[in-house]
Coordinates of C-alpha atoms and ligand atoms in Angstrom, one line a residue:
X1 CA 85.8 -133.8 -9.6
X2 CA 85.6 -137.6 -9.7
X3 CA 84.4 -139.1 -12.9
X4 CA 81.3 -141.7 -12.6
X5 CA 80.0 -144.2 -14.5
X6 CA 77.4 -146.6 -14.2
X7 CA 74.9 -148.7 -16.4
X8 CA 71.0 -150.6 -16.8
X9 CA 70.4 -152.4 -19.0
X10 CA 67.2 -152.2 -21.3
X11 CA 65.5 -155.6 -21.1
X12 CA 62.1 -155.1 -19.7
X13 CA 60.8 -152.5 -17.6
X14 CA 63.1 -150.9 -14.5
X15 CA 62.2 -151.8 -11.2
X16 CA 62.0 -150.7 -7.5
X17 CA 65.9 -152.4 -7.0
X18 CA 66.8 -150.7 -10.0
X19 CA 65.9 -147.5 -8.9
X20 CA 67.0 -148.1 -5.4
X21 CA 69.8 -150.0 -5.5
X22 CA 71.5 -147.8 -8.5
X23 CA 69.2 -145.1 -10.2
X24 CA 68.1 -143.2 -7.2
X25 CA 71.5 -142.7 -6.2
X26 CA 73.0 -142.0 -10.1
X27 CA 71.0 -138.8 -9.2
X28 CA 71.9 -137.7 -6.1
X29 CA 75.6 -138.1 -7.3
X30 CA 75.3 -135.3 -9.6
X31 CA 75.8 -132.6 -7.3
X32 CA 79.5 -133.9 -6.6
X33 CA 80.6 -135.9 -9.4
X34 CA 81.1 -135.7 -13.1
X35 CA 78.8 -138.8 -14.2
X36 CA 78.2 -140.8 -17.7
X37 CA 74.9 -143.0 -17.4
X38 CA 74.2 -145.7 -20.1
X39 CA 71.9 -147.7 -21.3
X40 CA 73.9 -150.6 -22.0
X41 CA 72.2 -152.2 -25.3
X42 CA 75.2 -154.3 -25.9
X43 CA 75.0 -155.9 -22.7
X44 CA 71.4 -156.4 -23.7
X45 CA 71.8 -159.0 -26.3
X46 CA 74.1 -161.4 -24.5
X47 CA 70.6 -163.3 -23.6
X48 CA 67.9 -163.6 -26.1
X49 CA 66.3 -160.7 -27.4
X50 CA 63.4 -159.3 -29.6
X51 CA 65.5 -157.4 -32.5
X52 CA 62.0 -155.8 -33.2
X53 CA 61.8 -154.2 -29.3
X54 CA 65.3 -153.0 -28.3
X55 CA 65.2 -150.1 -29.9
X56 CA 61.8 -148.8 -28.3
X57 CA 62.9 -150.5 -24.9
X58 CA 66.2 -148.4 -24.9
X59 CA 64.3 -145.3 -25.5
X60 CA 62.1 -146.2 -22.7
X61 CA 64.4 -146.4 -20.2
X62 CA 66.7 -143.0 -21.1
X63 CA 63.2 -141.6 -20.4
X64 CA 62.6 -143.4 -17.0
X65 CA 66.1 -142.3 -16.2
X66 CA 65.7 -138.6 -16.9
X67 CA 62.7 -138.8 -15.1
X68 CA 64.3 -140.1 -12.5
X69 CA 66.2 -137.1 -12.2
X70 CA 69.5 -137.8 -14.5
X71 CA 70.0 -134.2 -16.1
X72 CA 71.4 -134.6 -19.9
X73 CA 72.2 -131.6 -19.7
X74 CA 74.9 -131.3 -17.1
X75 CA 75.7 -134.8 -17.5
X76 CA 75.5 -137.4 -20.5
X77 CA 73.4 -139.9 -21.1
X78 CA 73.4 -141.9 -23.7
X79 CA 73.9 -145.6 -25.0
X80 CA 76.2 -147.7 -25.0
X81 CA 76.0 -149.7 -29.1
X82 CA 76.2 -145.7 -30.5
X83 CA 79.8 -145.6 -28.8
X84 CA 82.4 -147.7 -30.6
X85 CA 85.1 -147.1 -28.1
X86 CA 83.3 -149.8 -25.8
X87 CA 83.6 -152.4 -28.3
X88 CA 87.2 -151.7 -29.2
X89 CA 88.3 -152.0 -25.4
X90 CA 86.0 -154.7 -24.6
X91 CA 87.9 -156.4 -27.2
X92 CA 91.1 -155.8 -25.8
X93 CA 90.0 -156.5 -22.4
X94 CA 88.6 -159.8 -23.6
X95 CA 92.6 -160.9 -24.2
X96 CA 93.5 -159.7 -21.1
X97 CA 90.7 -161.3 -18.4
X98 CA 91.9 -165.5 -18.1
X99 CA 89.2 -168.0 -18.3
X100 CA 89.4 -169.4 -14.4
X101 CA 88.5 -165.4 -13.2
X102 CA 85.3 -164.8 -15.9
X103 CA 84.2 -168.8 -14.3
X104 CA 84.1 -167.3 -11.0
X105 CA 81.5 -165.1 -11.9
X106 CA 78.5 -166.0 -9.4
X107 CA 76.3 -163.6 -12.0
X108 CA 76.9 -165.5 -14.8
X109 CA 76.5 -169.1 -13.1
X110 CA 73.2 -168.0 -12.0
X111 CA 72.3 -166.6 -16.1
X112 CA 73.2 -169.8 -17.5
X113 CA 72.2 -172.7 -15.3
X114 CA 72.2 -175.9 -16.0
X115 CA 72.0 -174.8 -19.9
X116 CA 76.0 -173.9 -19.9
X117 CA 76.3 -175.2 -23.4
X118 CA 74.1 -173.4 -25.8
X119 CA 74.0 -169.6 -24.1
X120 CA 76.1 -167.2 -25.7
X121 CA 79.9 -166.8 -25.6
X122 CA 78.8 -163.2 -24.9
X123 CA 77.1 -163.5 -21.7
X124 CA 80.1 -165.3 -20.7
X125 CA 82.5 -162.5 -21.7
X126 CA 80.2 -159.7 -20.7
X127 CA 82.3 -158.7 -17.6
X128 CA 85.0 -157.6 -19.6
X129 CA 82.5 -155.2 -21.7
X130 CA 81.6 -153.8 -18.7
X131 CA 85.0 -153.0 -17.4
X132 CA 85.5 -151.4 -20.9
X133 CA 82.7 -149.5 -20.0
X134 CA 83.8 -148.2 -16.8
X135 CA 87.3 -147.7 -18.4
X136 CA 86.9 -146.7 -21.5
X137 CA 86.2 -142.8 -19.6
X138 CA 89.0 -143.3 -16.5
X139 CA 86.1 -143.5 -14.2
X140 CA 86.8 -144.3 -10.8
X141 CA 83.6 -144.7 -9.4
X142 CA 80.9 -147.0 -10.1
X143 CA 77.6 -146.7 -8.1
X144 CA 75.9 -150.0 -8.7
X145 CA 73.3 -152.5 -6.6
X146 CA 75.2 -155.1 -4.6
X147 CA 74.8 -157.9 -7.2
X148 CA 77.6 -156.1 -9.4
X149 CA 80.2 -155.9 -7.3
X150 CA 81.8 -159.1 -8.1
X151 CA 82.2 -157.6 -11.9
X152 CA 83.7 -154.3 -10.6
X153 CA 86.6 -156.2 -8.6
X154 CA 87.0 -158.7 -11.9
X155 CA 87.4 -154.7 -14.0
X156 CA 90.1 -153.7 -11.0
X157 CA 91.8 -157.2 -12.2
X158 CA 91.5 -156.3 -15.9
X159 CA 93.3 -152.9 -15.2
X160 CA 95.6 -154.3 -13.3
X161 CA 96.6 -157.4 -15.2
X162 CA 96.8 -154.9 -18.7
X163 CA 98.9 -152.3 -16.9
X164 CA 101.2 -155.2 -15.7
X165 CA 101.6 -156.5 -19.2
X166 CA 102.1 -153.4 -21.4
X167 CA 104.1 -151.8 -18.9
X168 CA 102.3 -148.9 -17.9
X169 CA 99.5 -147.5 -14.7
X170 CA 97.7 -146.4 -17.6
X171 CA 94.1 -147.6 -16.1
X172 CA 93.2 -146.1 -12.6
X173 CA 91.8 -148.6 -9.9
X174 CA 87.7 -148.4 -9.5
X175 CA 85.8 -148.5 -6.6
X176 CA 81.9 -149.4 -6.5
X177 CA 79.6 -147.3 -4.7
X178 CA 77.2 -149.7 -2.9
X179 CA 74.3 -147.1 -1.2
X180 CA 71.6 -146.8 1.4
X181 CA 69.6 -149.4 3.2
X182 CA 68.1 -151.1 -0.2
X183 CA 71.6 -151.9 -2.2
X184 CA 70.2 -155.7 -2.8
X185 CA 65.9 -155.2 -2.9
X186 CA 64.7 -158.6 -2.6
X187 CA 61.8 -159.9 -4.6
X188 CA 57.9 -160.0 -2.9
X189 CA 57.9 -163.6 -3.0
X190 CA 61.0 -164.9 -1.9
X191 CA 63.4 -163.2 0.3
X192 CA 65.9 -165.2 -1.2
X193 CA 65.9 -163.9 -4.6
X194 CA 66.7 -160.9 -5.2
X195 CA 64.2 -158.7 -7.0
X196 CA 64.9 -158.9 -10.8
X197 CA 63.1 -158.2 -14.3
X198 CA 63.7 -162.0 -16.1
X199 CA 61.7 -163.1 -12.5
X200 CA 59.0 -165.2 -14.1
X201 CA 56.4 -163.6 -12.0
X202 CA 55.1 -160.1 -11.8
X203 CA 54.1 -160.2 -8.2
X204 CA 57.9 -160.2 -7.4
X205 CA 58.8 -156.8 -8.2
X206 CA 57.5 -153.4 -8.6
X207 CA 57.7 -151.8 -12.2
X208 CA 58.8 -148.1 -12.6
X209 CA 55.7 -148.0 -14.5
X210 CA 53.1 -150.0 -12.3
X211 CA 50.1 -148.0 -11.1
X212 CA 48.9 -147.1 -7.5
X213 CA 46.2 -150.0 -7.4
X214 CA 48.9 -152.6 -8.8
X215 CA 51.5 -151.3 -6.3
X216 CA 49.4 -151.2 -3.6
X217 CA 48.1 -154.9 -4.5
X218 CA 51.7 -156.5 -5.1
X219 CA 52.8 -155.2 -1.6
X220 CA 49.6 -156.4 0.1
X221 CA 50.2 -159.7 -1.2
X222 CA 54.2 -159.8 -0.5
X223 CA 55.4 -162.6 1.5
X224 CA 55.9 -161.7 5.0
X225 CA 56.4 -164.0 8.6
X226 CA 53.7 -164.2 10.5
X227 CA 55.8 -162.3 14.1
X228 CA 55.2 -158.3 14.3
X229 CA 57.6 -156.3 13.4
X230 CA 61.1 -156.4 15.5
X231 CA 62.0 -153.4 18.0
X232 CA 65.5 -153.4 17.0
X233 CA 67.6 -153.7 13.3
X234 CA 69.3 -156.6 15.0
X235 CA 65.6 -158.8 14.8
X236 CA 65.6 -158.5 10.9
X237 CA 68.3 -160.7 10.9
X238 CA 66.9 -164.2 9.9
X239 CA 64.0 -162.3 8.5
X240 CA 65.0 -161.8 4.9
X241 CA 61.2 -161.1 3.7
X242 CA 60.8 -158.3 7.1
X243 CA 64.3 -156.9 6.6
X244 CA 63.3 -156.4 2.6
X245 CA 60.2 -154.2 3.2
X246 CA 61.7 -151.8 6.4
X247 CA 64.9 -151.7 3.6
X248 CA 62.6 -150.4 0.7
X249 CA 60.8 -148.0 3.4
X250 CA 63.9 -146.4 5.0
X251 CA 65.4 -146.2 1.5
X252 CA 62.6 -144.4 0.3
X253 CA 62.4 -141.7 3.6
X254 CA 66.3 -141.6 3.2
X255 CA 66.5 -143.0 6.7
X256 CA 67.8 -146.5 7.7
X257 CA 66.6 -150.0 9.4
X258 CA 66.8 -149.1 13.1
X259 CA 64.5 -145.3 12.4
X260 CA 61.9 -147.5 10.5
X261 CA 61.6 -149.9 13.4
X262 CA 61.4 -147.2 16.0
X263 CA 57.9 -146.0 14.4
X264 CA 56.5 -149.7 13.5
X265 CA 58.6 -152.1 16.2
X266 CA 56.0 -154.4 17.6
X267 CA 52.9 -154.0 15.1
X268 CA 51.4 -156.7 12.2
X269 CA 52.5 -156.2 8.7
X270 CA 49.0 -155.0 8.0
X271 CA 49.6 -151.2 8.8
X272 CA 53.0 -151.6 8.1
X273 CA 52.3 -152.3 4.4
X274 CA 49.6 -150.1 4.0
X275 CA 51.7 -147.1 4.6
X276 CA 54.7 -148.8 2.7
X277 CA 52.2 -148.8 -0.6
X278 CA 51.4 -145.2 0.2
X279 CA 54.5 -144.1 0.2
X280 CA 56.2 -146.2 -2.7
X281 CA 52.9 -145.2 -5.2
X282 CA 53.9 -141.0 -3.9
X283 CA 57.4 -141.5 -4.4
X284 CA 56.5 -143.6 -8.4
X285 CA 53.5 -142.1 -9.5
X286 CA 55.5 -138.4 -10.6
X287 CA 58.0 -140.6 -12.2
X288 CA 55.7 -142.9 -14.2
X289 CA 53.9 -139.9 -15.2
X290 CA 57.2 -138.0 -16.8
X291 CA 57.9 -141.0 -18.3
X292 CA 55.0 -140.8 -20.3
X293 CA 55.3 -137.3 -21.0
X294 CA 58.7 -137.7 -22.4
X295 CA 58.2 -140.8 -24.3
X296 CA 55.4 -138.3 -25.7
X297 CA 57.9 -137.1 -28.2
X298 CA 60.3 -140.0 -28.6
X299 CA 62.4 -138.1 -31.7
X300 CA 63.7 -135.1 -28.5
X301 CA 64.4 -138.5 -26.2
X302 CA 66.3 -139.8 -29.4
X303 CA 68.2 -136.9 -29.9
X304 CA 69.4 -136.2 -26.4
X305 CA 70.8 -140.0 -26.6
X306 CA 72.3 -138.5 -29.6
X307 CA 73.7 -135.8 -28.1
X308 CA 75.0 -137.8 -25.0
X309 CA 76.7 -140.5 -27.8
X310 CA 78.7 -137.6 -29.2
X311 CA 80.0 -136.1 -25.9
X312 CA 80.8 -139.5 -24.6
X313 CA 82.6 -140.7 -27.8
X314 CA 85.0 -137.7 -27.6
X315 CA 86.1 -138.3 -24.3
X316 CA 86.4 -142.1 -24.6
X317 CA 88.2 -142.2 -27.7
X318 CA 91.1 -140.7 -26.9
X319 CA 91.1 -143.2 -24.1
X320 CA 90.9 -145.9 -26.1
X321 CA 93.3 -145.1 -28.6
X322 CA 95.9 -144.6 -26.0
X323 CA 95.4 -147.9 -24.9
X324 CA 94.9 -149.5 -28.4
X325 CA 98.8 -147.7 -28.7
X326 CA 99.9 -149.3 -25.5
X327 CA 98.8 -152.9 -26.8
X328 CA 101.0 -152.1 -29.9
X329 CA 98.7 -151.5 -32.8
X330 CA 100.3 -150.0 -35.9
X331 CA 98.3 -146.5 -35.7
X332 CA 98.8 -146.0 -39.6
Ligands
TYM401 P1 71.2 -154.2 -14.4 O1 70.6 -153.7 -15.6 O2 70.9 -155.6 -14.0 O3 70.8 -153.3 -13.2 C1 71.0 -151.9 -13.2 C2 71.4 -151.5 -11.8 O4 70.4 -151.8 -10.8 C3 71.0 -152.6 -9.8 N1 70.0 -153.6 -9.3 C4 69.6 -153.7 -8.1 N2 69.9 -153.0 -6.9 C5 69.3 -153.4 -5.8 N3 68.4 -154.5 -5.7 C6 68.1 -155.2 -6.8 N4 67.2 -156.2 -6.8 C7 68.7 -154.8 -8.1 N5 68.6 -155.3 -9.3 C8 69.5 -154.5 -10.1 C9 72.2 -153.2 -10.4 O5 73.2 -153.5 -9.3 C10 72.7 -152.1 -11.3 O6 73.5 -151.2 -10.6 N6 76.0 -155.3 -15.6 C11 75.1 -154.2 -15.2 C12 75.0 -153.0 -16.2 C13 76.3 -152.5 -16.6 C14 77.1 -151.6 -15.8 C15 78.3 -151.3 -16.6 C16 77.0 -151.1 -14.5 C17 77.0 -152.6 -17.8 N7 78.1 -151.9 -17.8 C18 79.3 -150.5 -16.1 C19 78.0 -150.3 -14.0 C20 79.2 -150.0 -14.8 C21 73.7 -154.8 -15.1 O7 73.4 -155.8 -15.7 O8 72.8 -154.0 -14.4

């Protein structure tokens, strides 16, 4: 059985891209694969941060997640600061990734702006964390939204470059899974930009959390064109705000662009996004309630993080010593 591993990180509150670009699928994958899902706190303090909220935030979203379907059970959850095998790869990796590939980065360039200069040397370096992650546990599969792709081809040039230089094939080669009609959810107000939590505005995403009236009110509002819908997939093409809403919809009734069109080709966006509200407040509302229910008794969410920590650390550290012994550490 293949080995997965993917990751969210806990700033702010998970959103509709989240869940379909990534989460939605984390789920369905555990029927055929062995998966590891993290909530990737490290990562979460490469930007500023409120000391006093991570804790509570990454609790938070270990319970969206398991309402979202991820079983602890089967699989592990946990996250990713109460595993020290990340940071003792990450480090290596960090020796191993050059300069010109982590300035490539189009994630990073778009985190850091015009304001180069005073973010931290973290966010720079955070690709190779996140190759560690993947690594750390030989996974070879990486389901992710389309905006991480970029990092999973800069972890395939990590593990190449280290097995190169010690010698060995020691890391296996990864491949991102990139699923369903909704792998890059736009935001509501600018089918340019893709739907994100540091978005200064609200009204451009959909929170896990948000209730029916706000759902229903954000999508009302959305940005649309004033044409009707197209017949055919094809007339979505210069339509980034159209193409956004029939993705989030055929995502949602596990269908694609072309089914969408066949029942709404030719009307306003009026009915359209009446019945897109509907559907995204039936598919939210049960997860947003289990949410609550879990976070009910935050000491059980805490201790099946726990739990997930210690079955993760003993299969990563063996990992990670091997490859601490294949840099040449004395191992006294
Ligand atoms: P993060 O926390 O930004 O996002 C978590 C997952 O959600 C996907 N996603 C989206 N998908 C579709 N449309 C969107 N608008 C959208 N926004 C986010 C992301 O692609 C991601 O799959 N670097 C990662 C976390 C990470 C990781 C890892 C992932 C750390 N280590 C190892 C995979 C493997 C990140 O910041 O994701």
């Amino acid at each position: 059985m293949q080995r997965i591993f993917s990751g969210i990180q806990p700033t702010g509150v998970p959103h509709l891209g989240n869940y379909l670009g990534a989460i939605r699928n984390w789920a369905a994958l555990q029927t055929s694969h062995e998966c590891l899902y993290c909530v990737v706190d490290l990562h979460a303090i490469t930007a500023d941060h409120d000391p006093k909220t991570l804790a509570g935030s990454t609790r938070d979203l270990a319970a969206s997640l398991i309402a979202c379907g991820i079983d602890p059970a089967k699989h592990i959850l946990f996250n990713q600061s109460a595993v020290h095998a990340h940071v003792r790869l990450g480090w290596i990796f960090t020796c191993v990734a050059r300069m010109g590939w982590l300035n490539r980065m189009t994630q990073f360039k778009d985190k850091a702006g015009k304001d180069r200069e005073n973010v931290s040397t973290g966010l720079f370096t955070y690709p190779n964390l996140m190759a560690a992650d993947i690594l750390a546990y030989h996974a070879t599969r990486v389901p992710v939204g389309e905006d991480q792709k970029q990092h999973i081809e800069l972890a395939n040039d990590i593990a190449e470059k280290f097995n190169h230089d010690m010698g060995t094939d020691f890391f296996p080669h990864i491949e991102p899974m990139i699923m369903g009609p909704a792998a890059r959810v736009m935001s509501l107000r600018d089918g340019a930009k893709k739907m994100s939590k540091s978005d200064a505005s609200d009204q451009s995403r959909i929170n896990l959390t948000d209730d029916a009236e706000t759902i229903a009110l954000k999508i009302k509002r959305a940005k649309t064109d004033p044409e009707p819908l197209p017949s055919e997939a094809e007339g979505l093409e210069s339509r980034p705000e159209a193409r956004n809403l029939v993705g989030i919809y055929a995502a949602l009734m596990d269908t694609d662009h072309a089914h969408v069109l066949k029942q709404f080709g030719g009307q306003g966006f009026g009915a359209f996004k009446s019945q897109l509200a509907d559907l995204v407040v039936e598919k939210l509302a049960p997860i947003a309630s289990e949410t609550r229910r879990l976070l009910a008794d935050p000491a059980h969410v805490d201790s099946v993080l726990r739990d997930g920590a210690r079955r993760a650390a003993a299969l990563a550290n063996p990992i990670v010593d091997e490859a601490e012994r294949l840099v040449g550490f004395l191992k006294p």
